CSV table of C-alpha atoms in Angstrom, one decimal:
chain,number,residue,atom,x,y,z
V,423,MET,CA,-47.1,286.4,-14.5
V,424,LYS,CA,-47.1,283.0,-16.0
V,425,THR,CA,-44.3,282.0,-18.4
V,426,ALA,CA,-44.2,279.6,-21.4
V,427,LEU,CA,-41.4,278.3,-23.5
V,428,ILE,CA,-42.5,277.2,-27.0
V,429,THR,CA,-40.4,275.6,-29.7
V,430,GLY,CA,-41.0,276.1,-33.4
V,431,THR,CA,-42.7,279.5,-33.2
V,432,ASN,CA,-41.8,281.0,-36.5
V,433,ARG,CA,-45.1,279.9,-38.2
V,434,GLY,CA,-48.2,277.8,-37.9
V,435,ILE,CA,-49.3,276.4,-34.5
V,436,GLY,CA,-46.3,277.6,-32.6
V,437,LEU,CA,-46.7,281.2,-33.8
V,438,GLU,CA,-50.4,281.2,-33.0
V,439,LEU,CA,-49.8,279.7,-29.5
V,440,THR,CA,-47.3,282.5,-28.9
V,441,ARG,CA,-49.8,285.1,-30.1
V,442,GLN,CA,-52.7,283.8,-28.0
V,443,LEU,CA,-50.7,283.4,-24.8
V,444,LEU,CA,-49.2,286.9,-25.2
V,445,ASP,CA,-52.7,288.3,-25.6
V,446,ASP,CA,-53.7,286.5,-22.4
V,447,GLY,CA,-50.9,288.3,-20.5
V,448,TRP,CA,-48.3,285.5,-20.5
V,449,ARG,CA,-44.5,285.9,-20.9
V,450,VAL,CA,-43.3,283.8,-23.7
V,451,HIS,CA,-39.9,282.5,-24.7
V,452,ALA,CA,-40.4,281.8,-28.4
V,453,THR,CA,-37.8,279.7,-30.1
V,454,ALA,CA,-37.1,279.0,-33.8
V,455,ARG,CA,-34.1,278.4,-35.9
V,456,ASP,CA,-34.2,282.0,-37.2
V,457,PRO,CA,-36.7,283.9,-35.0
V,458,MET,CA,-35.4,287.3,-36.1
V,459,GLY,CA,-36.2,286.3,-39.7
V,460,SER,CA,-39.9,285.8,-39.0
V,461,ALA,CA,-41.9,288.9,-39.9
V,462,GLU,CA,-44.8,287.6,-37.8
V,463,LEU,CA,-42.7,287.1,-34.7
V,464,THR,CA,-41.1,290.5,-35.2
V,465,GLU,CA,-44.5,292.1,-35.3
V,466,LEU,CA,-45.5,290.3,-32.1
V,467,ALA,CA,-42.3,291.5,-30.5
V,468,GLU,CA,-43.2,295.1,-31.4
V,469,HIS,CA,-46.6,294.8,-29.7
V,470,HIS,CA,-45.2,292.9,-26.7
V,471,PRO,CA,-41.7,294.3,-26.1
V,472,THR,CA,-41.5,293.2,-22.5
V,473,THR,CA,-43.3,289.9,-22.5
V,474,LEU,CA,-42.0,288.2,-25.7
V,475,GLN,CA,-38.4,287.0,-25.8
V,476,ARG,CA,-37.2,285.4,-29.0
V,477,HIS,CA,-34.4,282.8,-29.0
V,478,ALA,CA,-32.5,281.1,-31.9
V,479,LEU,CA,-32.8,277.4,-31.3
V,480,ASP,CA,-32.3,274.5,-33.7
V,481,VAL,CA,-33.6,271.5,-31.8
V,482,HIS,CA,-31.5,269.3,-34.1
V,483,GLU,CA,-28.5,270.5,-32.1
V,484,PRO,CA,-28.3,269.1,-28.5
V,485,ALA,CA,-25.6,271.7,-27.6
V,486,ALA,CA,-27.9,274.5,-28.6
V,487,ILE,CA,-30.7,273.1,-26.4
V,488,ASP,CA,-28.3,273.0,-23.4
V,489,ALA,CA,-27.0,276.5,-24.1
V,490,LEU,CA,-30.5,277.9,-24.1
V,491,SER,CA,-31.2,276.1,-20.8
V,492,ARG,CA,-28.2,277.7,-19.3
V,493,GLU,CA,-29.3,281.1,-20.6
V,494,LEU,CA,-32.7,280.7,-18.9
V,495,ALA,CA,-31.3,278.9,-15.8
V,496,ASP,CA,-33.0,281.3,-13.4
V,497,GLU,CA,-36.4,281.2,-15.1
V,498,SER,CA,-39.6,279.5,-13.9
V,499,ILE,CA,-41.5,277.9,-16.9
V,500,ASP,CA,-45.1,277.1,-16.2
V,501,TRP,CA,-45.7,275.6,-19.7
V,502,LEU,CA,-43.1,273.9,-21.8
V,503,ILE,CA,-44.7,273.2,-25.2
V,504,ASN,CA,-42.6,271.2,-27.7
V,505,ASN,CA,-44.2,272.2,-31.0
V,506,ALA,CA,-41.2,271.9,-33.4
V,507,GLY,CA,-41.5,269.0,-35.8
V,508,ILE,CA,-41.2,267.9,-39.4
V,509,TYR,CA,-43.1,265.5,-41.6
V,510,GLY,CA,-40.3,264.1,-43.8
V,511,PRO,CA,-40.9,262.4,-47.2
V,512,ARG,CA,-44.5,262.1,-48.2
V,513,GLY,CA,-46.2,259.4,-50.2
V,514,VAL,CA,-43.8,256.7,-49.1
V,515,ALA,CA,-45.6,253.4,-49.7
V,516,PHE,CA,-44.6,249.9,-48.6
V,517,GLY,CA,-41.7,248.7,-50.7
V,518,ASN,CA,-40.4,252.2,-51.3
V,519,VAL,CA,-39.2,253.0,-47.8
V,520,ASP,CA,-35.5,253.3,-48.6
V,521,ASP,CA,-34.4,256.8,-47.5
V,522,VAL,CA,-32.9,255.8,-44.2
V,523,GLU,CA,-31.2,259.1,-43.6
V,524,ALA,CA,-34.5,261.0,-44.0
V,525,TRP,CA,-36.2,258.6,-41.6
V,526,LEU,CA,-33.4,259.2,-39.0
V,527,GLU,CA,-33.8,263.0,-39.4
V,528,VAL,CA,-37.5,262.8,-38.7
V,529,PHE,CA,-36.8,260.7,-35.6
V,530,ARG,CA,-34.1,263.1,-34.5
V,531,ILE,CA,-36.5,266.1,-34.6
V,532,ASN,CA,-39.8,264.5,-33.7
V,533,SER,CA,-38.8,261.8,-31.2
V,534,ILE,CA,-35.3,262.6,-29.7
V,535,ALA,CA,-35.4,266.4,-29.6
V,536,PRO,CA,-38.5,266.6,-27.3
V,537,MET,CA,-36.7,264.3,-24.8
V,538,LEU,CA,-33.6,266.5,-24.9
V,539,VAL,CA,-35.7,269.7,-24.4
V,540,MET,CA,-37.5,268.1,-21.5
V,541,GLN,CA,-34.3,267.1,-19.8
V,542,ALA,CA,-32.7,270.5,-20.4
V,543,PHE,CA,-35.7,272.5,-18.9
V,544,ALA,CA,-37.0,270.1,-16.2
V,545,GLU,CA,-35.5,272.2,-13.4
V,546,GLN,CA,-37.1,275.4,-14.7
V,547,VAL,CA,-40.5,273.7,-15.1
V,548,ALA,CA,-40.3,272.1,-11.6
V,549,ARG,CA,-39.8,275.5,-9.9
V,550,SER,CA,-42.9,277.0,-11.6
V,551,GLU,CA,-46.5,277.1,-10.3
V,552,GLU,CA,-48.2,275.0,-13.1
V,553,LYS,CA,-45.4,272.5,-13.9
V,554,LYS,CA,-46.8,271.4,-17.2
V,555,ILE,CA,-45.1,269.9,-20.3
V,556,GLY,CA,-47.1,269.4,-23.5
V,557,ILE,CA,-45.5,267.7,-26.5
V,558,LEU,CA,-47.3,267.9,-29.8
V,559,SER,CA,-47.8,264.4,-31.1
V,560,SER,CA,-50.3,263.3,-33.7
V,561,LYS,CA,-53.2,260.9,-33.9
V,562,VAL,CA,-51.4,259.2,-36.8
V,563,GLY,CA,-48.9,258.0,-34.1
V,564,SER,CA,-51.6,256.0,-32.5
V,565,MET,CA,-51.4,252.2,-33.2
V,566,GLY,CA,-54.9,251.7,-31.9
V,567,ASP,CA,-56.3,254.3,-34.3
V,568,ASN,CA,-54.3,253.2,-37.4
V,569,GLY,CA,-56.8,251.9,-39.9
V,570,SER,CA,-55.2,253.0,-43.2
V,571,GLY,CA,-51.5,252.0,-43.0
V,572,GLY,CA,-48.7,253.8,-44.8
V,573,GLY,CA,-47.0,256.9,-43.4
V,574,TYR,CA,-44.2,254.8,-42.0
V,575,ILE,CA,-41.7,257.6,-41.3
V,576,TYR,CA,-44.0,260.2,-39.7
V,577,ARG,CA,-46.2,257.6,-37.9
V,578,SER,CA,-43.3,255.8,-36.3
V,579,SER,CA,-41.7,259.1,-35.1
V,580,LYS,CA,-44.9,260.1,-33.4
V,581,ALA,CA,-45.4,256.6,-31.9
V,582,ALA,CA,-41.9,256.8,-30.6
V,583,VAL,CA,-42.3,260.2,-29.0
V,584,ASN,CA,-45.5,258.9,-27.4
V,585,ALA,CA,-43.4,256.3,-25.6
V,586,VAL,CA,-41.0,259.0,-24.5
V,587,ILE,CA,-43.9,261.1,-23.2
V,588,LYS,CA,-45.4,258.2,-21.2
V,589,SER,CA,-42.1,257.3,-19.6
V,590,ALA,CA,-41.4,261.0,-18.8
V,591,SER,CA,-44.8,261.4,-17.2
V,592,ILE,CA,-43.8,258.7,-14.7
V,593,ASP,CA,-40.2,259.8,-14.1
V,594,LEU,CA,-41.1,263.4,-13.6
V,595,GLU,CA,-43.9,262.8,-11.2
V,596,LEU,CA,-41.4,263.1,-8.3
V,597,LEU,CA,-40.8,266.7,-9.4
V,598,GLY,CA,-44.6,267.4,-9.7
V,599,ILE,CA,-44.3,267.9,-13.5
V,600,ASN,CA,-47.3,266.8,-15.6
V,601,VAL,CA,-46.3,265.5,-19.0
V,602,VAL,CA,-48.9,264.8,-21.8
V,603,ALA,CA,-49.1,264.1,-25.5
V,604,LEU,CA,-51.2,266.6,-27.4
V,605,HIS,CA,-52.9,266.1,-30.8
V,606,PRO,CA,-53.4,269.5,-32.4
V,607,GLY,CA,-56.0,268.4,-34.9
V,608,TRP,CA,-55.7,268.4,-38.6
V,609,VAL,CA,-54.6,271.9,-39.1
V,610,LEU,CA,-54.3,274.2,-42.1
V,611,THR,CA,-50.5,274.6,-42.1
V,612,ASP,CA,-47.7,273.8,-44.5
V,613,MET,CA,-47.6,270.4,-42.9
V,614,GLY,CA,-51.4,269.8,-42.6
V,615,GLY,CA,-52.0,270.9,-46.2
V,616,PRO,CA,-55.0,272.8,-47.8
V,617,HIS,CA,-57.6,270.2,-47.1
V,618,ALA,CA,-57.2,270.2,-43.3
V,619,GLU,CA,-60.2,270.7,-41.0
V,620,ILE,CA,-59.3,273.5,-38.6
V,621,THR,CA,-57.3,276.8,-38.5
V,622,THR,CA,-54.2,277.4,-36.5
V,623,ALA,CA,-56.2,279.8,-34.3
V,624,GLN,CA,-58.7,277.0,-33.5
V,625,SER,CA,-55.9,274.5,-32.9
V,626,ALA,CA,-54.0,276.8,-30.6
V,627,ALA,CA,-57.2,277.7,-28.6
V,628,GLY,CA,-57.9,274.0,-28.2
V,629,LEU,CA,-54.4,273.2,-27.1
V,630,ARG,CA,-54.4,276.1,-24.6
V,631,HIS,CA,-57.7,274.8,-23.2
V,632,ASN,CA,-56.4,271.3,-22.8
V,633,MET,CA,-53.2,272.5,-21.1
V,634,ALA,CA,-55.1,274.8,-18.8
V,635,GLU,CA,-57.4,272.0,-17.7
V,636,LEU,CA,-54.7,269.4,-17.0
V,637,SER,CA,-55.0,267.7,-13.6
V,638,GLU,CA,-53.1,264.9,-12.0
V,639,ALA,CA,-55.5,262.5,-13.5
V,640,ASP,CA,-54.3,263.5,-17.0
V,641,ARG,CA,-50.7,262.6,-16.3
V,642,GLY,CA,-49.3,260.7,-19.4
V,643,ARG,CA,-52.5,261.0,-21.4
V,644,PHE,CA,-52.7,261.2,-25.2
V,645,ILE,CA,-55.2,264.0,-25.6
V,646,ASP,CA,-57.2,264.8,-28.7
V,647,ILE,CA,-57.9,268.5,-29.6
V,648,ASP,CA,-61.4,268.0,-28.3
V,649,GLY,CA,-60.1,266.8,-24.9
V,650,THR,CA,-60.9,263.1,-25.4
V,651,THR,CA,-58.3,260.4,-25.0
V,652,ILE,CA,-56.7,258.9,-28.0
V,653,PRO,CA,-55.7,255.2,-27.8
V,654,TRP,CA,-52.0,254.5,-27.9
């Protein structure tokens, strides 16, 4: 039975990825800051009592990441999906970027935490059959695709995690681990807003397809929801 570890599963894309993988017969380690407080995760646990394990994890805390890795030290993790992320302050235009602490918080969650999670669970991924790490980035982190400006805080955090992903894809090749950046599409979530283009179910299905189809040729790619390559 294949196993996934997914961060940020209490709602949105992470919750839907968890649901779809469970329905496909996977074991899932679902993490969130308060997984027991999520009614949706609780319902999934009732329907999948042996294949869903919920774990409290705040990716803001390096010690918590390391503690969970020790708890799951004997696991084999086929897919590690880093979904947890935040947007930060919205509508910050040039000349008004002055909340340095908010910017650092977004970097901590979106750019640094994925690296810490990869480091903590590389051994478990390396012993699995599929050996895949997918980190949710965003097309707005692409410098080649940026034609509108703005979005300084969120854009820069995703551009930074793209650099992390690219380097990790090279460094983890010796372990046979394939690392990619995944754009989930513009999704109808709290972050994506009411005018987004696709549902969480559509996004999760696309992400699952892209993860399933990964080959060595995809190592270090920045992959759009439709499977095409996004320019860095």
